[in-house]
Tab-separated table of C-alpha atoms (C1' of nucleotides) in Angstrom:
chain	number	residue	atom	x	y	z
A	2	UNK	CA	-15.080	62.567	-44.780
A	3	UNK	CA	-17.316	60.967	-47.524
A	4	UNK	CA	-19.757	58.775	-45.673
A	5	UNK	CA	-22.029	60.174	-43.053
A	6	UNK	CA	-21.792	58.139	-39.936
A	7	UNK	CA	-19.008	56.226	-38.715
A	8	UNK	CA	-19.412	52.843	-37.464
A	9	UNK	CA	-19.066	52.503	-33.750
A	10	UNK	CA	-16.970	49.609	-34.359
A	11	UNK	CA	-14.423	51.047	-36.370
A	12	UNK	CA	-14.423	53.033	-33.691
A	13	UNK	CA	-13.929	50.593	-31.051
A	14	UNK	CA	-10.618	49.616	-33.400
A	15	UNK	CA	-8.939	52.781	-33.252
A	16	UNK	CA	-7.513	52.538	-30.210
A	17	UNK	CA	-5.495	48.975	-31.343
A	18	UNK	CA	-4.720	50.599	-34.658
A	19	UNK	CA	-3.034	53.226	-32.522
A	20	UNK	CA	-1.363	51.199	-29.964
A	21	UNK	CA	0.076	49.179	-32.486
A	22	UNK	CA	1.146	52.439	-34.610
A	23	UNK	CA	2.747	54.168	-31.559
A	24	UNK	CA	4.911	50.620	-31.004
A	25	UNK	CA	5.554	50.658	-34.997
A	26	UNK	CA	6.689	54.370	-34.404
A	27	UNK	CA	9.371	53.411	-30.738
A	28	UNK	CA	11.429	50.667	-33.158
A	29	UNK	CA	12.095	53.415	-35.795
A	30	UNK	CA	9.660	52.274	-38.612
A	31	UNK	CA	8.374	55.462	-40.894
A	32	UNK	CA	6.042	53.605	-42.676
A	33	UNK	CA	3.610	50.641	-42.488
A	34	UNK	CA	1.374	48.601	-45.268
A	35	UNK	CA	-2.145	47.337	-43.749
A	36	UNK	CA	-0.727	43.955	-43.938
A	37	UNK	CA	1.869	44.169	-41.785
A	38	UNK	CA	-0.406	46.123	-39.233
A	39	UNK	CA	-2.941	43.502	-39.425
A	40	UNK	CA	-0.363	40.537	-38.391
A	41	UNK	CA	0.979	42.683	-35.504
A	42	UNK	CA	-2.370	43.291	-33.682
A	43	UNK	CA	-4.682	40.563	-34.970
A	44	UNK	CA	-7.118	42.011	-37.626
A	45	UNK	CA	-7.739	41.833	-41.119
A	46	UNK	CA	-5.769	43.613	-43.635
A	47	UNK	CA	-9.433	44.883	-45.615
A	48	UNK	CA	-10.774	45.675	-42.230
A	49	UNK	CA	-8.108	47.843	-41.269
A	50	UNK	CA	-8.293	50.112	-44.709
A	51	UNK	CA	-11.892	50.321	-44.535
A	52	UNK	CA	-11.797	51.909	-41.005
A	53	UNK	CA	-9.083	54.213	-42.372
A	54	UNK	CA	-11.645	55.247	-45.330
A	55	UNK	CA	-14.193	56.537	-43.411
A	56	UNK	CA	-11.942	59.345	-42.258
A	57	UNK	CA	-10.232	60.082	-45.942
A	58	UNK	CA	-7.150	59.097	-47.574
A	59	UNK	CA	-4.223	58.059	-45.298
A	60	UNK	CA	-2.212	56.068	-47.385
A	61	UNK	CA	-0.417	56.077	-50.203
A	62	UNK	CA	-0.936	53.221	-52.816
A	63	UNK	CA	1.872	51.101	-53.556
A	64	UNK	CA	4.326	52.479	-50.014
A	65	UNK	CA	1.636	52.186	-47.192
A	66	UNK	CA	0.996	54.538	-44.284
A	67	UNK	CA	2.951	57.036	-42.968
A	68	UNK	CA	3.399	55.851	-39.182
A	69	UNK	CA	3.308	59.346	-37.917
A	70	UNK	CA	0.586	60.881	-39.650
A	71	UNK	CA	-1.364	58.542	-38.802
A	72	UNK	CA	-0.818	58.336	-35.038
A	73	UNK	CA	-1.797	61.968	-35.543
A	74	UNK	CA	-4.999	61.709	-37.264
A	75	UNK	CA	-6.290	58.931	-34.744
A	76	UNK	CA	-5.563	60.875	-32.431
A	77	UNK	CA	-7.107	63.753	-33.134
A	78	UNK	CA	-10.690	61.678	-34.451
A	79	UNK	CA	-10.441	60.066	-30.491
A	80	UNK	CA	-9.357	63.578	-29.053
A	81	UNK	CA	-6.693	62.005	-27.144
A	82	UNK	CA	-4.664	64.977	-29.002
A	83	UNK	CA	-5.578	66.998	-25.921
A	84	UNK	CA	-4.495	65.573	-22.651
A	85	UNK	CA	-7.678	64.340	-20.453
A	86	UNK	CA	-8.345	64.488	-16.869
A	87	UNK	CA	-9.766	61.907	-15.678
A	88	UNK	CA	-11.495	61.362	-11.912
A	89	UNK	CA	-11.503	58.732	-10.016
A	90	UNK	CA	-14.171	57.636	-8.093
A	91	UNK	CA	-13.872	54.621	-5.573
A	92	UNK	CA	-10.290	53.922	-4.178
A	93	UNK	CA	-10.904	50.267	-2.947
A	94	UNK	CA	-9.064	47.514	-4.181
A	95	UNK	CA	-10.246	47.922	-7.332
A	96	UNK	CA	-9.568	51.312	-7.418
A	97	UNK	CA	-5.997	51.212	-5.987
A	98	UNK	CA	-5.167	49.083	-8.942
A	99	UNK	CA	-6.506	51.803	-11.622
A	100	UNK	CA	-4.264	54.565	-9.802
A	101	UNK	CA	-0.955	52.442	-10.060
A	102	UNK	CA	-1.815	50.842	-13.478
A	103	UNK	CA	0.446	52.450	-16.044
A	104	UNK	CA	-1.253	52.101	-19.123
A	105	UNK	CA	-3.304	55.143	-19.449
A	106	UNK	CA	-0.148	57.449	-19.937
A	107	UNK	CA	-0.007	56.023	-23.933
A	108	UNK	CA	-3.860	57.798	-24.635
A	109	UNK	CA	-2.540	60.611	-22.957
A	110	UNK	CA	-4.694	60.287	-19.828
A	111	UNK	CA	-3.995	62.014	-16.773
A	112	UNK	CA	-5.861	60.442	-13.622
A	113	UNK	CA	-6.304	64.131	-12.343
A	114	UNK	CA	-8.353	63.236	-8.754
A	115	UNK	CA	-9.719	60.654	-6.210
A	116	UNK	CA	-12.279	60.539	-4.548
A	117	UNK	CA	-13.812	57.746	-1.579
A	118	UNK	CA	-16.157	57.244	1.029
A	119	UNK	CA	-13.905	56.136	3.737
A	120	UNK	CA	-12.746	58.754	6.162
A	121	UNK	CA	-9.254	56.676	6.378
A	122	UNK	CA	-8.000	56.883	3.292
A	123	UNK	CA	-9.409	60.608	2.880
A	124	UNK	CA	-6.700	63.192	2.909
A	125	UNK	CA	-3.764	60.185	2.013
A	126	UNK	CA	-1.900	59.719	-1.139
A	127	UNK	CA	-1.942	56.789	-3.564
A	128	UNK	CA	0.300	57.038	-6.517
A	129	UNK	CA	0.847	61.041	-5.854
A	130	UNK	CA	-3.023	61.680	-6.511
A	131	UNK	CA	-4.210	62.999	-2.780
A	132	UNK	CA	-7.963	60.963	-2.210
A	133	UNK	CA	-10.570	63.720	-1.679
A	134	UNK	CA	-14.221	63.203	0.349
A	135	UNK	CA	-16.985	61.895	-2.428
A	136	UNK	CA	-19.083	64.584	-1.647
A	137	UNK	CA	-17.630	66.932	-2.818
A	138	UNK	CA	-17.542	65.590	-6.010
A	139	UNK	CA	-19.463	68.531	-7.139
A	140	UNK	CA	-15.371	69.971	-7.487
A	141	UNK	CA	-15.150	68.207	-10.323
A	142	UNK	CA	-17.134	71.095	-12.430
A	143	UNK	CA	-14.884	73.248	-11.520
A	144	UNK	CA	-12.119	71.485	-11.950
A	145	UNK	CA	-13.438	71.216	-15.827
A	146	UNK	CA	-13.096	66.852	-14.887
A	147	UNK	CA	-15.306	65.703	-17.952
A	148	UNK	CA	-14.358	61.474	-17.347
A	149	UNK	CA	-14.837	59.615	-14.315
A	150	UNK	CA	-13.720	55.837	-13.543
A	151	UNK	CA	-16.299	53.924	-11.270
A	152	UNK	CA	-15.169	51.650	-9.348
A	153	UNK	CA	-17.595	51.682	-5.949
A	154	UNK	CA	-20.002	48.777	-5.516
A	155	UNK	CA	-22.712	47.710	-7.154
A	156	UNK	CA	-25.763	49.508	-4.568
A	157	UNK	CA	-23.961	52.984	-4.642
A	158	UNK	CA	-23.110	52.795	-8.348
A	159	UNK	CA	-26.475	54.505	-9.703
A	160	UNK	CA	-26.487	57.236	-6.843
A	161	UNK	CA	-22.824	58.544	-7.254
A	162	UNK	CA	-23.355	58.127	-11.104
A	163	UNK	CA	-26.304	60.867	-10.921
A	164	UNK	CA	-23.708	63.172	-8.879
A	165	UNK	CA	-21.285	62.542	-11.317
A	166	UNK	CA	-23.448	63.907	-14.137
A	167	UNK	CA	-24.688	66.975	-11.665
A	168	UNK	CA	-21.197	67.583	-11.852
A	169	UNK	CA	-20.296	68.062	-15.398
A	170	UNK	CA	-19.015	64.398	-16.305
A	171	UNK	CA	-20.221	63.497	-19.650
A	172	UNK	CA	-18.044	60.318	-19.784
A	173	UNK	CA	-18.195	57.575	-17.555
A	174	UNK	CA	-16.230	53.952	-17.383
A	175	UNK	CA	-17.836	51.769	-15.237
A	176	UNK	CA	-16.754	48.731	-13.245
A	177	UNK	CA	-19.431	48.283	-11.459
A	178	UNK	CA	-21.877	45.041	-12.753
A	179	UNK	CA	-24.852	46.890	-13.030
A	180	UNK	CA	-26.840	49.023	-15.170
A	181	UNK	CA	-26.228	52.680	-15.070
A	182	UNK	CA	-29.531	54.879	-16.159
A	183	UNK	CA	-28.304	57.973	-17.488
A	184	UNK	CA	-29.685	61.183	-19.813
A	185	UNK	CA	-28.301	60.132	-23.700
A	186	UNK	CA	-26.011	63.161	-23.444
A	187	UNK	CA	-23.491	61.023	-21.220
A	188	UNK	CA	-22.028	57.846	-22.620
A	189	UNK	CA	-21.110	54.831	-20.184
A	190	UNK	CA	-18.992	52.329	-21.142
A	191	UNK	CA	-18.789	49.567	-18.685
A	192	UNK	CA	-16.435	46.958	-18.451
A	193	UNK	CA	-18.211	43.912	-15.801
A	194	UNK	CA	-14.998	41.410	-15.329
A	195	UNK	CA	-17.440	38.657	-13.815
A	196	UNK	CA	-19.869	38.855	-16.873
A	197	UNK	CA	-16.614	38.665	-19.253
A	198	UNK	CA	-15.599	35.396	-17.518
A	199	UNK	CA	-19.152	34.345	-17.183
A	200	UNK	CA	-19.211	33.718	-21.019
A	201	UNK	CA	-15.815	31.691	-21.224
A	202	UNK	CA	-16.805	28.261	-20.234
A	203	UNK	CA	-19.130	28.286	-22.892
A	204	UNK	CA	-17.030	28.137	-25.785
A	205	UNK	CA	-15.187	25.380	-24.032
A	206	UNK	CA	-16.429	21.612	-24.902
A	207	UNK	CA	-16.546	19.212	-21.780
A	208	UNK	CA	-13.934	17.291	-20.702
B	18	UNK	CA	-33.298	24.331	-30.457
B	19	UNK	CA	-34.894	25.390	-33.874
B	20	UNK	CA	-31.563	27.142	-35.403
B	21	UNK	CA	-28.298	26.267	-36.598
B	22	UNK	CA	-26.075	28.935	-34.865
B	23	UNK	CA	-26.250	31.295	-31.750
B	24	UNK	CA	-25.668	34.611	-32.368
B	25	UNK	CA	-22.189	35.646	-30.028
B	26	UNK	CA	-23.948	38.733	-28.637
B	27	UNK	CA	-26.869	36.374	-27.577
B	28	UNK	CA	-24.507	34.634	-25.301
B	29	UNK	CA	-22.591	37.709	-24.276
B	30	UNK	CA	-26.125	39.125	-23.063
B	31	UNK	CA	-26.732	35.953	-20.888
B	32	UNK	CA	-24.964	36.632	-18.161
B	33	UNK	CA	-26.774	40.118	-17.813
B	34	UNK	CA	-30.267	38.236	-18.101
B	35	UNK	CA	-28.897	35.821	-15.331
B	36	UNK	CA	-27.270	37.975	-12.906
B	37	UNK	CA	-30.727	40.384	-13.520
B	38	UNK	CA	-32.647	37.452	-12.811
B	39	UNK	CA	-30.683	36.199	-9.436
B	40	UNK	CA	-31.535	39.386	-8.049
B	41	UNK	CA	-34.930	39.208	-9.041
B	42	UNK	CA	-35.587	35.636	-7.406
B	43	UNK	CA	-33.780	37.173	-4.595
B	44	UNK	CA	-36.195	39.484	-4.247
B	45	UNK	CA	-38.721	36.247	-4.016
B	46	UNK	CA	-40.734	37.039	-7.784
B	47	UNK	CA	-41.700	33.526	-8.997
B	48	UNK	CA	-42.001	35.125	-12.362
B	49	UNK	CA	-40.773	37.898	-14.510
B	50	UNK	CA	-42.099	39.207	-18.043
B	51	UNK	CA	-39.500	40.354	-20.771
B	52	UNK	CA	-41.008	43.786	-20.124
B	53	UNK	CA	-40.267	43.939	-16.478
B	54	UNK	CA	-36.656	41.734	-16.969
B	55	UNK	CA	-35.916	44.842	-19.558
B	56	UNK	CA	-36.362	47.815	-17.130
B	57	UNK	CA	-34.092	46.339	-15.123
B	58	UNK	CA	-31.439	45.394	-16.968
B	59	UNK	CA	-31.686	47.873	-19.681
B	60	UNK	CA	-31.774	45.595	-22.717
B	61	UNK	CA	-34.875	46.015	-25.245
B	62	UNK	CA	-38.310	43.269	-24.660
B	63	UNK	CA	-38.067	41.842	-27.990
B	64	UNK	CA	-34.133	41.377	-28.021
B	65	UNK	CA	-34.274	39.191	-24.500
B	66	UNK	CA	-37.750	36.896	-26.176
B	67	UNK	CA	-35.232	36.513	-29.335
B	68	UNK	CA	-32.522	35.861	-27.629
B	69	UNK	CA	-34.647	32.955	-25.921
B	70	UNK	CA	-36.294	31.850	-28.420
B	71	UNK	CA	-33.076	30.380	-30.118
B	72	UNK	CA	-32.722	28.166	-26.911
B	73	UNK	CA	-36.543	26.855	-27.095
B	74	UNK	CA	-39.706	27.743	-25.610
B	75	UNK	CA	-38.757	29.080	-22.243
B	76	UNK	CA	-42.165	31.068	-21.234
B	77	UNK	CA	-45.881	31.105	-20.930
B	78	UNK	CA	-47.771	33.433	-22.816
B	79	UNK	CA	-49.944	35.838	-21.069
B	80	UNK	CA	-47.620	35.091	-17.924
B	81	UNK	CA	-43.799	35.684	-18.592
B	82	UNK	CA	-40.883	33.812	-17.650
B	83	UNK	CA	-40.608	31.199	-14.409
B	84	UNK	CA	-37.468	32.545	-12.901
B	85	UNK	CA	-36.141	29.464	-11.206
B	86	UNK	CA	-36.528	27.743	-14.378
B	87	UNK	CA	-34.992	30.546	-16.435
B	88	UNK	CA	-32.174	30.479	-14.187
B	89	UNK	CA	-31.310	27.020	-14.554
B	90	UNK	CA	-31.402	26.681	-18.236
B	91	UNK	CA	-29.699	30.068	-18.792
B	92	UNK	CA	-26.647	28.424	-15.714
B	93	UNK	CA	-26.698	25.426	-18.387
B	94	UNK	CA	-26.269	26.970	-21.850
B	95	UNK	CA	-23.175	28.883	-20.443
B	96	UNK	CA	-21.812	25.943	-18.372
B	97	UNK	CA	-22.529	27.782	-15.099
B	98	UNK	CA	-23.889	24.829	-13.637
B	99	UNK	CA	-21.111	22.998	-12.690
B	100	UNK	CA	-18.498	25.280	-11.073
B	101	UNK	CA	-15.691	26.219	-12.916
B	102	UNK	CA	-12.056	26.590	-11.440
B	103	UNK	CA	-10.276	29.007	-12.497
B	104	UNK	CA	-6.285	30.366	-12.158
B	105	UNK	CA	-5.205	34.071	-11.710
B	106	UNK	CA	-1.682	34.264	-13.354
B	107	UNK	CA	0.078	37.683	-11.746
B	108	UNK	CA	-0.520	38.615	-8.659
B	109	UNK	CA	0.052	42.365	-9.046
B	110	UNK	CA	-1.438	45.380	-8.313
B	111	UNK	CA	-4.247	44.245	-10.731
B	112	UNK	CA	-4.023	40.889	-9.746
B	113	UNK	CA	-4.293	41.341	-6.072
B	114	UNK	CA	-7.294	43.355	-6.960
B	115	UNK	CA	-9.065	40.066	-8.839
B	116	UNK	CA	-8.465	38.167	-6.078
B	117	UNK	CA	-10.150	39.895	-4.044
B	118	UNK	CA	-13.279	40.977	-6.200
B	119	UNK	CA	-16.327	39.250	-4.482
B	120	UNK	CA	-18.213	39.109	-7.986
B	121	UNK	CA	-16.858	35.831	-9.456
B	122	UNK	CA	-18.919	33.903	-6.950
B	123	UNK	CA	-22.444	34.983	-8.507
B	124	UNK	CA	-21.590	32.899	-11.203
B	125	UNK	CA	-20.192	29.836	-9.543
B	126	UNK	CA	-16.806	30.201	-10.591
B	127	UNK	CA	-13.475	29.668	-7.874
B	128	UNK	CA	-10.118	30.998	-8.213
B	129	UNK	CA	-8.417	27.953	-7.068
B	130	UNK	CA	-4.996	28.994	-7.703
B	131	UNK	CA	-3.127	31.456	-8.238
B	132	UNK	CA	0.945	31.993	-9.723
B	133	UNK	CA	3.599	34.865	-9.759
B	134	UNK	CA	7.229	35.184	-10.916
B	135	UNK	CA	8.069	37.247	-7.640
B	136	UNK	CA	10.053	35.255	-5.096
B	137	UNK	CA	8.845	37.763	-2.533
B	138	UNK	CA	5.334	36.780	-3.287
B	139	UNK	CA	5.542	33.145	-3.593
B	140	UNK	CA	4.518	30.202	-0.667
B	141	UNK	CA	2.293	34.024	0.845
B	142	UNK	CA	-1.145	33.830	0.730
B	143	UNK	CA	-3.706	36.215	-0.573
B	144	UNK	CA	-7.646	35.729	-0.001
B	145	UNK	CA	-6.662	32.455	1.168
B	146	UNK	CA	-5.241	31.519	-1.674
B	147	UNK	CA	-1.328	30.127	-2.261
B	148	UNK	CA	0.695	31.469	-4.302
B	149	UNK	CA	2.802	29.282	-6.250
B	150	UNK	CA	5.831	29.507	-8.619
B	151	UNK	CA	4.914	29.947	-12.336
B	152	UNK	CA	7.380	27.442	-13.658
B	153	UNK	CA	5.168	24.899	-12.166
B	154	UNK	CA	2.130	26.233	-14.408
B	155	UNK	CA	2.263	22.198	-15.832
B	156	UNK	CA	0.747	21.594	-12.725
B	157	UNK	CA	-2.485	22.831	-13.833
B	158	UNK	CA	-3.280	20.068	-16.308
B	159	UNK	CA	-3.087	17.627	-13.224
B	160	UNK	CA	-5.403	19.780	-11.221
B	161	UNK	CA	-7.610	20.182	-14.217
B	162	UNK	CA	-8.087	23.638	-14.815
B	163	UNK	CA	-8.659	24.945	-17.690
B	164	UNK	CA	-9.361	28.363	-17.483
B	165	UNK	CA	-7.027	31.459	-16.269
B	166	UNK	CA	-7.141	35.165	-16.068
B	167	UNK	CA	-3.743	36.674	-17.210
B	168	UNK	CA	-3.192	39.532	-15.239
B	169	UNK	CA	1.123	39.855	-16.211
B	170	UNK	CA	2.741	42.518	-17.806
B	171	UNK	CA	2.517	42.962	-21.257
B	172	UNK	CA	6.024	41.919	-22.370
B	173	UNK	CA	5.472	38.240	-20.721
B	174	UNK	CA	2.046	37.923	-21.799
B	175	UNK	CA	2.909	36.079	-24.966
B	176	UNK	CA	4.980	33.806	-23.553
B	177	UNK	CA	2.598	33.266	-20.348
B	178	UNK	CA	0.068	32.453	-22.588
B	179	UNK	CA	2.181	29.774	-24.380
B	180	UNK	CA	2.616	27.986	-21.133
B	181	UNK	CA	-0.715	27.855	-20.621
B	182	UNK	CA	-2.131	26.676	-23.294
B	183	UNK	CA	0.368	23.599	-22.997
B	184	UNK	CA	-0.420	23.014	-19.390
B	185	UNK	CA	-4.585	22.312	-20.744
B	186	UNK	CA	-6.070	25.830	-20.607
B	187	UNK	CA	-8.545	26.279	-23.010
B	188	UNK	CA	-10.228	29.534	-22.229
B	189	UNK	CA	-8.254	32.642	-21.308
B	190	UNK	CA	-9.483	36.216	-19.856
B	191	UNK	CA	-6.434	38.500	-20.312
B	192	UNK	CA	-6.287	41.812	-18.772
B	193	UNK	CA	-2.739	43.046	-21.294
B	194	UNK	CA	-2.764	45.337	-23.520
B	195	UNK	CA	-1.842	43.087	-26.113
B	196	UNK	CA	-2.985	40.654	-29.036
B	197	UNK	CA	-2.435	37.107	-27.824
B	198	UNK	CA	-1.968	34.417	-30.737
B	199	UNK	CA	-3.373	31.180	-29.758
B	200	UNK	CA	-4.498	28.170	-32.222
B	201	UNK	CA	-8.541	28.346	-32.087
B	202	UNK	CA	-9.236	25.338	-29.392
B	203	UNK	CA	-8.648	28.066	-27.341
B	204	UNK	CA	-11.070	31.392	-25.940
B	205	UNK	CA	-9.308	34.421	-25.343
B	206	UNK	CA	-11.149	37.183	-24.200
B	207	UNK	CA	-9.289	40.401	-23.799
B	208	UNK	CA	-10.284	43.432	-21.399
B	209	UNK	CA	-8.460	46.508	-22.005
B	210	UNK	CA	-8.724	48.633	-19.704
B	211	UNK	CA	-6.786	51.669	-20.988
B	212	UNK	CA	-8.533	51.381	-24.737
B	213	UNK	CA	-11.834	51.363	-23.457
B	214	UNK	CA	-11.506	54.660	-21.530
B	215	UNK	CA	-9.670	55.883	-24.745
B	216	UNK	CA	-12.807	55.390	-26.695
B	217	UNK	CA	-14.616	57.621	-24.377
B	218	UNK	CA	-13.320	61.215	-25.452
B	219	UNK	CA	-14.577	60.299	-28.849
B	220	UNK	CA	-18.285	60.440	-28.044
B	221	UNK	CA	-17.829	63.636	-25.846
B	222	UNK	CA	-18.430	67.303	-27.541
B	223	UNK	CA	-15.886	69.798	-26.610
B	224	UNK	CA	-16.365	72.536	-24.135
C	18	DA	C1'	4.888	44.637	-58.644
C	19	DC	C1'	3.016	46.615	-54.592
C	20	DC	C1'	-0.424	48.431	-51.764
C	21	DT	C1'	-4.431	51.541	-50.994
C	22	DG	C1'	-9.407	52.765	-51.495
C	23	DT	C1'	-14.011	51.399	-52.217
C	24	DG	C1'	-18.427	49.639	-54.421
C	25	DA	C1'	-20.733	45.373	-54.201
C	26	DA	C1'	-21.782	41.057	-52.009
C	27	DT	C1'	-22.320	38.692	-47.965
C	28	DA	C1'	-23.074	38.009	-43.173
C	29	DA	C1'	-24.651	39.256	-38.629
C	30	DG	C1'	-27.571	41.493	-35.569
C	31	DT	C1'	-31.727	44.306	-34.292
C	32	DT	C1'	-36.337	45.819	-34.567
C	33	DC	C1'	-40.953	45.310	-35.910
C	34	DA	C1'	-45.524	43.501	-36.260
C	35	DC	C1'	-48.482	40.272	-35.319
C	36	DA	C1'	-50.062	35.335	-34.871
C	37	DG	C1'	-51.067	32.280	-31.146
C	38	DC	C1'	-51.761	30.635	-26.612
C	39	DA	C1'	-53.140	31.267	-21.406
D	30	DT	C1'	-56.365	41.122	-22.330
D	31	DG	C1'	-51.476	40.092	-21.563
D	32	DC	C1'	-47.390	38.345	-22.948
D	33	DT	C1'	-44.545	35.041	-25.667
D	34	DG	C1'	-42.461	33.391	-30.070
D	35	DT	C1'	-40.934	34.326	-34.588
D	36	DG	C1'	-40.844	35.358	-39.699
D	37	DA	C1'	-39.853	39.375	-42.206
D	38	DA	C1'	-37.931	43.936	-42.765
D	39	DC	C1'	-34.365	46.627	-41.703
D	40	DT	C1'	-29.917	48.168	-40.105
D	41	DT	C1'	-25.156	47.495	-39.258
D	42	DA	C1'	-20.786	45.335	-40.025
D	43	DT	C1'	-17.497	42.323	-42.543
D	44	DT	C1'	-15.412	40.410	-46.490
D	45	DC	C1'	-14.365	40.326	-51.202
D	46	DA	C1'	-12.595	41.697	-55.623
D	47	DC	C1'	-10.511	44.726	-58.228
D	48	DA	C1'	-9.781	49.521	-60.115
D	49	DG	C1'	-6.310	52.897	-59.721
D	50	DG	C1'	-2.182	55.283	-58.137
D	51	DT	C1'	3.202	54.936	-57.197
DNA sequence: ACCTGTGAATAAGTTCACAGCA
DNA sequence: TGCTGTGAACTTATTCACAGGT
């Protein structure tokens, strides 16, 4: 490591550079040049080596990457080379469609507990995970839960996200649209599917 | 307008200044400072007056910001003003789940249609919406919509978005975990879910 | 010849400090 | 005095060009 901060968007990348490695890896390819990377998920060929650099030398000059070692080493700078439990928190619709969605099992994820409000769909199953009462989220300490999932709406978001941190969870992805206030020791990503639409039309001319 | 270009993260802040400042007319202010706007929202004073400022003079000094006004100008730079139809392609687990998020309405936009593969699903209704065949995609052209949230499985996504883009759409808000090539009339603007909560871990000491 | 690794150049975005108006 | 608007300084990120292994 010979630069002293990595760039939070490099990264944000790591996580395509990986997906794209892992599919690389299921056809049977050992090895891949930047180039051919770059055309299979969309970024530059200079971008893509530059992010490497920050972490050391992956390559080797004149062959390319070793698919493999490199899943490896991305892996362990994310620390998806442990598997992580992950809570989570709102079973709604929203919610239902995060337990069945299938594409955490790549990053290793395992959605480890449920929790709602709603005494009807405490104590039933969705997708094997049993849904547990929200308060006793405090569980989730003890259950050594460090990443939570958000999904409840907007006017509870801010009071389940302080018993979220009570409880241990340092990361948080949030799907609520609204901002979360938390201590700098917990990062929140939050991904607000209105605002992401919101900003479409404008790149569109009339007509 | 005093510059030549808007900065993209100006106009992906916008809809957080405008949903912040919905609530706060709702709440019957007349007027908001960038001070006050900033609390709420959780965006820095001087990044929401520059962010203005490349639109035109837009407050008073010594007062702040008239929030009907702001509203309206903000609703026009994004194209919020008119309302925007919009289709939901796959009608899954995710799908079903966009359909019926009450969010999209904030911002004027209406799912007016909505198309599936599944011969079980199609001529059933969802949120009062039909849903129709996706060979008959063309169809959107005629009904002039233009924009579509692809909510399919990975594997079709490609080809999905191909059909689309033929049948007029120009702007695209696609929920696979994939890299969709498109020539550059057209917006695509990917949320993955599954990579953002793989950047989590990252930030996250052990223990 | 091929492909990586990286300093340097360029571009983009954020923060600051303060002039200017109500 | 209070709050906006903005040039300038600063920080961050991208792109380029090419040296240096295989």
């Amino acid at each position: 490591m010979r630069y002293s901060r990595i760039p939070d968007e490099t990264i944000r990348r790591l996580p395509i550079y990986l997906r794209g490695l892992l599919l690389t890896s299921e056809r049977g390819d050992k090895s891949i040049s930047s180039t051919n990377l770059a055309d299979f998920i969309g970024v530059n060929p200079w971008q893509i080596r530059k992010d490497f650099s920050y972490f050391g030398d992956f390559g080797v000059r004149g062959m390319g990457y070793d698919v493999q070692k490199l899943v490896k080493k991305i892996k362990g700078i994310l620390k998806l080379d442990i598997i992580q439990k992950v809570a989570l928190i709102g079973v709604g619709n929203l919610g239902s469609a995060i337990l069945a969605f299938p594409g955490f099992g790549v990053y290793g994820f395992n959605i480890a507990a449920a929790y709602d409000v709603d005494p009807k769909k405490i104590g039933k199953k969705r997708n094997d995970i049993k849904i547990e009462n929200i308060s006793r989220l405090w569980m989730l300490k003890r259950r050594n839960i460090k990443l939570a999932i958000l999904a409840v709406p907007a006017n509870s978001a801010q009071d389940t996200t302080d018993k979220l941190v009570k409880a241990g969870v340092r990361g948080i992805l949030n799907f609520s649209s609204c901002y979360l206030s938390v201590n700098k020791k917990v990062k929140v990503i939050t991904i607000d599917i209105a605002m992401e639409l919101a900003r479409l039309p404008y790149y569109i001319p009339a007509g």
